[in-house]
Coordinates of C-alpha atoms in Angstrom, one line a residue:
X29 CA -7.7 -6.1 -19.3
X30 CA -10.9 -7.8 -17.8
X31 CA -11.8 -7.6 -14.0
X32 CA -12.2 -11.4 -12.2
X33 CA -15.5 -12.8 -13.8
X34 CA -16.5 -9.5 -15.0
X35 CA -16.9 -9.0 -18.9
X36 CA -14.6 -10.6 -20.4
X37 CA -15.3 -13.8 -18.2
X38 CA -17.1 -15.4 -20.8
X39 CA -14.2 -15.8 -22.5
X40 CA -11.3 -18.6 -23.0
X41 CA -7.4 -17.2 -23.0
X42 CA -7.1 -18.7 -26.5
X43 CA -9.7 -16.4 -27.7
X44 CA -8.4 -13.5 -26.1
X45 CA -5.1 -14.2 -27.7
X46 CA -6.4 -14.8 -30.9
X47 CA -8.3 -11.4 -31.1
X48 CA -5.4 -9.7 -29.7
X49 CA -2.6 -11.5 -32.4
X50 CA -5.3 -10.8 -35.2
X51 CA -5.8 -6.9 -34.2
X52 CA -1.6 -6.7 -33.2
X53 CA -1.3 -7.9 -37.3
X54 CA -3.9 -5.5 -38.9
X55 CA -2.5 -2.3 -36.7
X56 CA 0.9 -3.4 -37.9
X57 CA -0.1 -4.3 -41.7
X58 CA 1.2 -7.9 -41.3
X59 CA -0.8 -10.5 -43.0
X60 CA -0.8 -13.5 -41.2
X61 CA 0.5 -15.5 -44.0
X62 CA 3.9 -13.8 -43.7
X63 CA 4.2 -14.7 -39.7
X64 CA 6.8 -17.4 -39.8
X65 CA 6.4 -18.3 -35.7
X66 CA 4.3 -17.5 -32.9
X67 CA 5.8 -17.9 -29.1
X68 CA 3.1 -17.1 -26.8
X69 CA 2.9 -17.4 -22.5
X70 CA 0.3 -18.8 -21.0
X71 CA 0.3 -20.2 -17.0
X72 CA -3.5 -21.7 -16.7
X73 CA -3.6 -23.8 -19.1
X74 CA -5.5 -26.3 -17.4
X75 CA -8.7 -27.1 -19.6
X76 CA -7.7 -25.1 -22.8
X77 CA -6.7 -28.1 -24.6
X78 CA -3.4 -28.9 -26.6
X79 CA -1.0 -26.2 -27.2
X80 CA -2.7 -23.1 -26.3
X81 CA -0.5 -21.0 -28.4
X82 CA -1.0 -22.9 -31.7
X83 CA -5.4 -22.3 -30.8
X84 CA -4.5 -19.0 -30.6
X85 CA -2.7 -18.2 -33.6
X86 CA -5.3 -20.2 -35.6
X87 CA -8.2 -18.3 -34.5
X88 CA -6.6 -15.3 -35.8
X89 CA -6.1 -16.4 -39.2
X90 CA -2.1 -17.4 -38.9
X91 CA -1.7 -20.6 -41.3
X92 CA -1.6 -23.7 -40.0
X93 CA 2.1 -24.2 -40.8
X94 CA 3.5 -21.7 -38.6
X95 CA 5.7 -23.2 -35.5
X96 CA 3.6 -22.2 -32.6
X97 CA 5.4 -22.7 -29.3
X98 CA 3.2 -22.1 -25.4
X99 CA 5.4 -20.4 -22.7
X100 CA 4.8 -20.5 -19.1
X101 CA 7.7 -18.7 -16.4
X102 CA 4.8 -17.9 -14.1
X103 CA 4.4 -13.8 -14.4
X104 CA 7.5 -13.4 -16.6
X105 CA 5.4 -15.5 -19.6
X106 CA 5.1 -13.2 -22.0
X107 CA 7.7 -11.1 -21.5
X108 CA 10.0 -14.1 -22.1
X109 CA 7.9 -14.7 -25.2
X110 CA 8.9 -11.7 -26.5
X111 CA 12.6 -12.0 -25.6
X112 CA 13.0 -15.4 -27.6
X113 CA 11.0 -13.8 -30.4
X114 CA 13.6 -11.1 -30.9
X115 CA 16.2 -13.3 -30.4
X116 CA 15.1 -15.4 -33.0
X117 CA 15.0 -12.5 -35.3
X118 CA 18.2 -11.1 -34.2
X119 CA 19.8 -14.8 -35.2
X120 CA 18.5 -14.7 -38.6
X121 CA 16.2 -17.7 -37.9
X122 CA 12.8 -15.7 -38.9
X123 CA 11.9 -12.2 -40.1
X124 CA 8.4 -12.0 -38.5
X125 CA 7.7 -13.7 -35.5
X126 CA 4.4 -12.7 -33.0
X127 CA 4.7 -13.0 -29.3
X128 CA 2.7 -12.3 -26.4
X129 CA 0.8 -13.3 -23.5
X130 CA -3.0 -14.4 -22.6
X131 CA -4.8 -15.6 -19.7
X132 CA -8.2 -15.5 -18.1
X133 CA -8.2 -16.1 -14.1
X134 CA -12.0 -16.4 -14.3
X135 CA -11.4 -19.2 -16.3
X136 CA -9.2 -21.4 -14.2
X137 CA -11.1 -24.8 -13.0
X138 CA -10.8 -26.1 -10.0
X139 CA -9.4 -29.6 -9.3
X140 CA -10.3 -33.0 -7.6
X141 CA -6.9 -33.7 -7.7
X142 CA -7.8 -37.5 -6.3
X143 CA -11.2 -38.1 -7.8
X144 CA -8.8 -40.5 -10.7
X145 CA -8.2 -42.7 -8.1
X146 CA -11.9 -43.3 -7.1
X147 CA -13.6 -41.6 -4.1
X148 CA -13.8 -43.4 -0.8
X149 CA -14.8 -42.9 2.7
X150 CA -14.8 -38.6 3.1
X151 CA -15.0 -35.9 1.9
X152 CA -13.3 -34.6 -1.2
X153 CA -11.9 -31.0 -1.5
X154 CA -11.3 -28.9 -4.5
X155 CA -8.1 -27.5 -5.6
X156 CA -8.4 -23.9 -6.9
X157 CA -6.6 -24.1 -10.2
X158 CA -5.4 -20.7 -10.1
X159 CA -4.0 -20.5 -6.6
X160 CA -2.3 -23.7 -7.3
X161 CA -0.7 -22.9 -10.4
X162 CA -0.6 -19.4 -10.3
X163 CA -0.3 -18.0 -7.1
X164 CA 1.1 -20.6 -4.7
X165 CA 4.4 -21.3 -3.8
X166 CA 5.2 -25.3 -4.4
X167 CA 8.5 -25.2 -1.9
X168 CA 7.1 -24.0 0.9
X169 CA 3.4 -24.7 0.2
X170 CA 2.2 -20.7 1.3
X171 CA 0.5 -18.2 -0.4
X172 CA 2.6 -15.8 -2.8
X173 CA 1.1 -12.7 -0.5
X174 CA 2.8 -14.6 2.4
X175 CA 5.9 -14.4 0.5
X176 CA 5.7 -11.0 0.3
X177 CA 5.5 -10.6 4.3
X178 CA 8.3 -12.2 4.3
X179 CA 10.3 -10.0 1.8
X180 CA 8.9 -6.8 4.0
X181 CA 9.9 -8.5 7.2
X182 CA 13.6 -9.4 5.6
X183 CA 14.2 -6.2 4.6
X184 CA 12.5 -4.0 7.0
X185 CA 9.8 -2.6 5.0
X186 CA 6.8 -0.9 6.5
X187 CA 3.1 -1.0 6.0
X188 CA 3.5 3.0 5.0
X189 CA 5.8 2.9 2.5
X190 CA 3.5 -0.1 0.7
X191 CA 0.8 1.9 1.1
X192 CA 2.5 5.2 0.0
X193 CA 3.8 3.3 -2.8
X194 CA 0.7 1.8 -3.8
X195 CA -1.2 5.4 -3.5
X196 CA 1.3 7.0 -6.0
X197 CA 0.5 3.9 -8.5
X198 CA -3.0 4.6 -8.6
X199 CA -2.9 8.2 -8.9
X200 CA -0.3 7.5 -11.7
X201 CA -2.7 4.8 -13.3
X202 CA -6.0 7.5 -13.0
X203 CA -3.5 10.2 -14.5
X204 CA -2.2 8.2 -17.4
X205 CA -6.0 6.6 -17.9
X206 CA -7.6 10.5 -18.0
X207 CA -5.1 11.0 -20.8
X208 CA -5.7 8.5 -22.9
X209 CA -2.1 7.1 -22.2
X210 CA -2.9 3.4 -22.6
X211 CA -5.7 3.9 -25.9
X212 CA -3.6 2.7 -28.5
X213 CA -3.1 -0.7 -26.9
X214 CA -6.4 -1.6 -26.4
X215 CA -9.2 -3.4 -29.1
X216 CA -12.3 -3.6 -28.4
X217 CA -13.9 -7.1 -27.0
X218 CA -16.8 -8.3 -28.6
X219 CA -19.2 -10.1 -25.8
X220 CA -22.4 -12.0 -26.5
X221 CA -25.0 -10.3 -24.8
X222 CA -27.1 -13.7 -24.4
X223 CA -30.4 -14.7 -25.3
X224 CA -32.0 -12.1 -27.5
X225 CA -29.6 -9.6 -26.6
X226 CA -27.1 -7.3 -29.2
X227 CA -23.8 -8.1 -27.9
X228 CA -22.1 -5.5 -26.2
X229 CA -18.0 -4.6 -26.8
X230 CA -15.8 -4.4 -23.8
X231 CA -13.5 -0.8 -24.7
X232 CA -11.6 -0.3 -21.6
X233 CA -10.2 -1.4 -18.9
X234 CA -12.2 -3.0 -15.6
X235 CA -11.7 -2.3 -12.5
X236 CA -9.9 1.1 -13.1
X237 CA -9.3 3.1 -9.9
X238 CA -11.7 6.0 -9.6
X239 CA -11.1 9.3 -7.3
X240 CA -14.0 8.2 -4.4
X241 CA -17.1 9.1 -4.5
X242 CA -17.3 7.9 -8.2
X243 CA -19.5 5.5 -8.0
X244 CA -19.1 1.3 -9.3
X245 CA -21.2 0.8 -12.8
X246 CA -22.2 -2.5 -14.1
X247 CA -21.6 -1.9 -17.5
X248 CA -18.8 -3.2 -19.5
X249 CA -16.4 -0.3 -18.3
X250 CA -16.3 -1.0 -14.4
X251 CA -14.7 1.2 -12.1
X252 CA -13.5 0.8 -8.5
X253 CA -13.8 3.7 -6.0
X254 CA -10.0 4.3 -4.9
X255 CA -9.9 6.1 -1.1
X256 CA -6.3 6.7 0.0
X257 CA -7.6 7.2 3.4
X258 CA -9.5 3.9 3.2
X259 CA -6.3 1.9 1.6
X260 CA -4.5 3.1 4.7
X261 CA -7.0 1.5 7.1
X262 CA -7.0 -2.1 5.3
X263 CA -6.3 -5.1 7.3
X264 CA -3.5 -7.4 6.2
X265 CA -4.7 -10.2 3.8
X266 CA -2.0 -12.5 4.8
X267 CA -0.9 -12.5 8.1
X268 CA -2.9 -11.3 10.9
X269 CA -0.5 -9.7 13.2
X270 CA 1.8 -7.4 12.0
X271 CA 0.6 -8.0 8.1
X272 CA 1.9 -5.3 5.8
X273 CA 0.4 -6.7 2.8
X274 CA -3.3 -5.7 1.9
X275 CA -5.6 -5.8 -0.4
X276 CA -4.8 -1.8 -1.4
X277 CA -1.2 -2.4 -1.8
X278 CA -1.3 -5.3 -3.6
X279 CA -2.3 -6.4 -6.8
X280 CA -5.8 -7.4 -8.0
X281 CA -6.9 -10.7 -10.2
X282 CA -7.4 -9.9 -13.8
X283 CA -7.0 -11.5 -17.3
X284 CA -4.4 -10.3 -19.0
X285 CA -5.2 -11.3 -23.0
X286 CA 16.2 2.6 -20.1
X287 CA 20.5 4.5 -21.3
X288 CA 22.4 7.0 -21.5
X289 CA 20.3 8.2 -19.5
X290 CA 17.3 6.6 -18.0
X291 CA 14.0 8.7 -18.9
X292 CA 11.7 6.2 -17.7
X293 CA 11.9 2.9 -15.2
X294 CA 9.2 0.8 -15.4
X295 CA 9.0 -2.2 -12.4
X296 CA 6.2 -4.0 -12.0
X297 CA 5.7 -7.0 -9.6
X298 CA 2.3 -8.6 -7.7
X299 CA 3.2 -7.5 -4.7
X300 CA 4.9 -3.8 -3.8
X301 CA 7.2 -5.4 -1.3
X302 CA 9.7 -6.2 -4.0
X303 CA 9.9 -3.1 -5.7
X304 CA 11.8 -1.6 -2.3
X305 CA 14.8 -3.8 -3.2
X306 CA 15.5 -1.5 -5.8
X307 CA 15.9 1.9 -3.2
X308 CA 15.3 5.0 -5.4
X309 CA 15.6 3.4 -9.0
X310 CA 11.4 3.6 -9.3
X311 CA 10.8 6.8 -10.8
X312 CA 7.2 5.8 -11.6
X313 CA 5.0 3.2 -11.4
X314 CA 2.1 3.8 -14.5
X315 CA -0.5 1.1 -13.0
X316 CA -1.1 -1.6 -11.1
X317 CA 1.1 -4.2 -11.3
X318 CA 0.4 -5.5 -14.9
X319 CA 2.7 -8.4 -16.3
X320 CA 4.8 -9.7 -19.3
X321 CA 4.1 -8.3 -22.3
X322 CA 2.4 -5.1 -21.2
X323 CA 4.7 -4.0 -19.7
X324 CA 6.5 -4.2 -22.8
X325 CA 4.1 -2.6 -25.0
X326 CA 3.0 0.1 -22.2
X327 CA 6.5 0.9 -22.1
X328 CA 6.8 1.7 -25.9
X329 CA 3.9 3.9 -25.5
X330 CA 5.2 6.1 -23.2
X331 CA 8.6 6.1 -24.9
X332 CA 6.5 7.5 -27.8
X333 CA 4.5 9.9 -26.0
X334 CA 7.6 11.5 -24.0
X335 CA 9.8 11.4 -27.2
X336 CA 11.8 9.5 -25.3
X337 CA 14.5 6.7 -26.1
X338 CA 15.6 4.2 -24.3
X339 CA 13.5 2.0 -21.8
X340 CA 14.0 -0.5 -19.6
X341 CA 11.5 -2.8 -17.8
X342 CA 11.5 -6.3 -15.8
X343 CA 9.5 -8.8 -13.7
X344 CA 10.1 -11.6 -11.2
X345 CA 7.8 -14.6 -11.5
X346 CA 6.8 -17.5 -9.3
X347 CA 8.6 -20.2 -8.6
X348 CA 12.5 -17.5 -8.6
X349 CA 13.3 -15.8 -11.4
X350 CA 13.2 -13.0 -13.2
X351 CA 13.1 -11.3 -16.9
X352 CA 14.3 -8.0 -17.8
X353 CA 15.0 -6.1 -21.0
X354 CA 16.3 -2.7 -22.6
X355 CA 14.9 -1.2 -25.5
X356 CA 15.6 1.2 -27.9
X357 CA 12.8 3.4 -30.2
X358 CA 14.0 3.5 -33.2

């Protein structure tokens, strides 16, 4: 998972996807000629080109047969990917189907949304692709973050329980980080070092939170100094007076290429707020809000590393609307 035009910046989503579908097959011992469909989500898609998720499939060696189909339900993408996947299986339509999610934020152009209708008299103004698409909400035409003020404001939720919420993420996300917890999803990146240069491979996660006073690198594995006193101190990002929503407590721009009884609940969402409307069901949160099909596949590892069962795990998305699934480890 890439930090916002850091490493992996260089970077399309549809080559993220591909070398995340071709290292997903060779883990697995899937040859791609066997993969019978690939459903992949995908919310910028501005300036990829035609049918992301058939240019990402190709570029990991799938044959040019294979039904590809793009996704896009906003944060619940991928997740939904790999619900109609499964069902698909499940109705006897296909034995191997790969889903997933990409996207690179860096990426996203912005627009002159009038510039095909000539320019006249004035200025023009760019639209930023991924506020527009991504993280804006089209009814009301606000911010998602202002969203979230609202959700706190509707059902009284303070500043400190954000923040204390947010606090117990990152200590969670530096625990399961020091131990390794999250190694088995992750290949490494290969990244043209530019002229003359060997290229360097991206093997971690950017923009991990660090104890303070670790200090920020500039190599491929960036970290950011996490201060709890410091998140507490934050000003409100999105609404000046009485903001509860900061830039601590909620979530950071990236690319991202449980019964009978529950061991482990997994929510995940942008912005903390949300998470509230479900009183004492959080038992732990393992990162920062991470979407779709990680939460999937970070789920299964820690089913696997607590010898544990059954697992359940959701996500709202923009726009209304929610996914959510249950799974079992067989």
């Amino acid at each position: 998972m890439g930090g916002f035009l850091g490493a992996l910046s260089s970077l399309s989503a549809t080559k993220l996807g591909s070398i995340a579908i071709e290292a997903a097959l060779k883990r697995a011992g899937v040859e791609p000629s066997l993969v019978e469909e690939v459903i992949f989500g995908n919310v910028l898609s501005a300036n990829l080109g035609q049918a992301p998720a058939r240019q990402a499939a190709l570029g990991a060696g799938i044959p040019n047969t294979v039904i590809c189909t793009t996704v896009n339900k906003v944060c619940a993408s991928a997740m939904k990917a790999t619900m109609l996947a499964a069902q698909s299986i499940q109705l006897g339509i296909n034995n191997v189907v790969v889903a997933g999610g990409m996207e690179s934020m860096s990426n996203a152009p912005k627009y002159l949304a009038e510039a095909r209708k000539g320019s006249q008299l004035g200025h023009d103004s760019l639209v930023d692709g991924m506020l527009k698409d991504g993280l804006w909400d089209v009814y009301n035409d606000v911010g998602k973050g202002v969203c979230a003020e609202i959700c706190a404001e509707n059902h009284k939720i303070t500043r400190e329980e954000q923040d204390d919420y947010a606090i117990q993420s990152f200590e969670c996300s530096i625990a399961a980080q020091d131990n390794g917890a999250f190694a088995w999803e992750i290949v490494p990146v290969e990244v043209s070092g530019g002229r003359g240069k060997p290229p360097t491979f991206v093997v971690k996660d950017e923009d991990v939170p660090r104890p303070a006073p670790l200090l920020t690198t500039t190599s491929v594995f960036l970290s950011c100094q996490f201060d709890a006193g410091k998140l507490r101190k934050l000003h409100p990002s999105f609404k000046e007076t009485g903001g509860t929503v900061t830039a601590g407590n909620a979530s950071s721009i990236r690319h991202r290429n449980y019964l009978p009884r529950l061991q482990l609940l997994q929510f995940l969402k942008p912005f903390q707020t949300l998470a509230w409307r479900l009183p004492k069901l959080i038992s732990r949160n393992l990162t920062k809000p991470l979407l779709g099909a990680r939460i999937l596949v970070t789920l299964l590892g820690v089913l696997k590393q607590k010898n544990g069962k059954y697992g359940v795990g959701g996500v709202s998305n923009g726009g209304g609307g929610a996914s959510a699934f249950a799974v079992e480890l067989l």
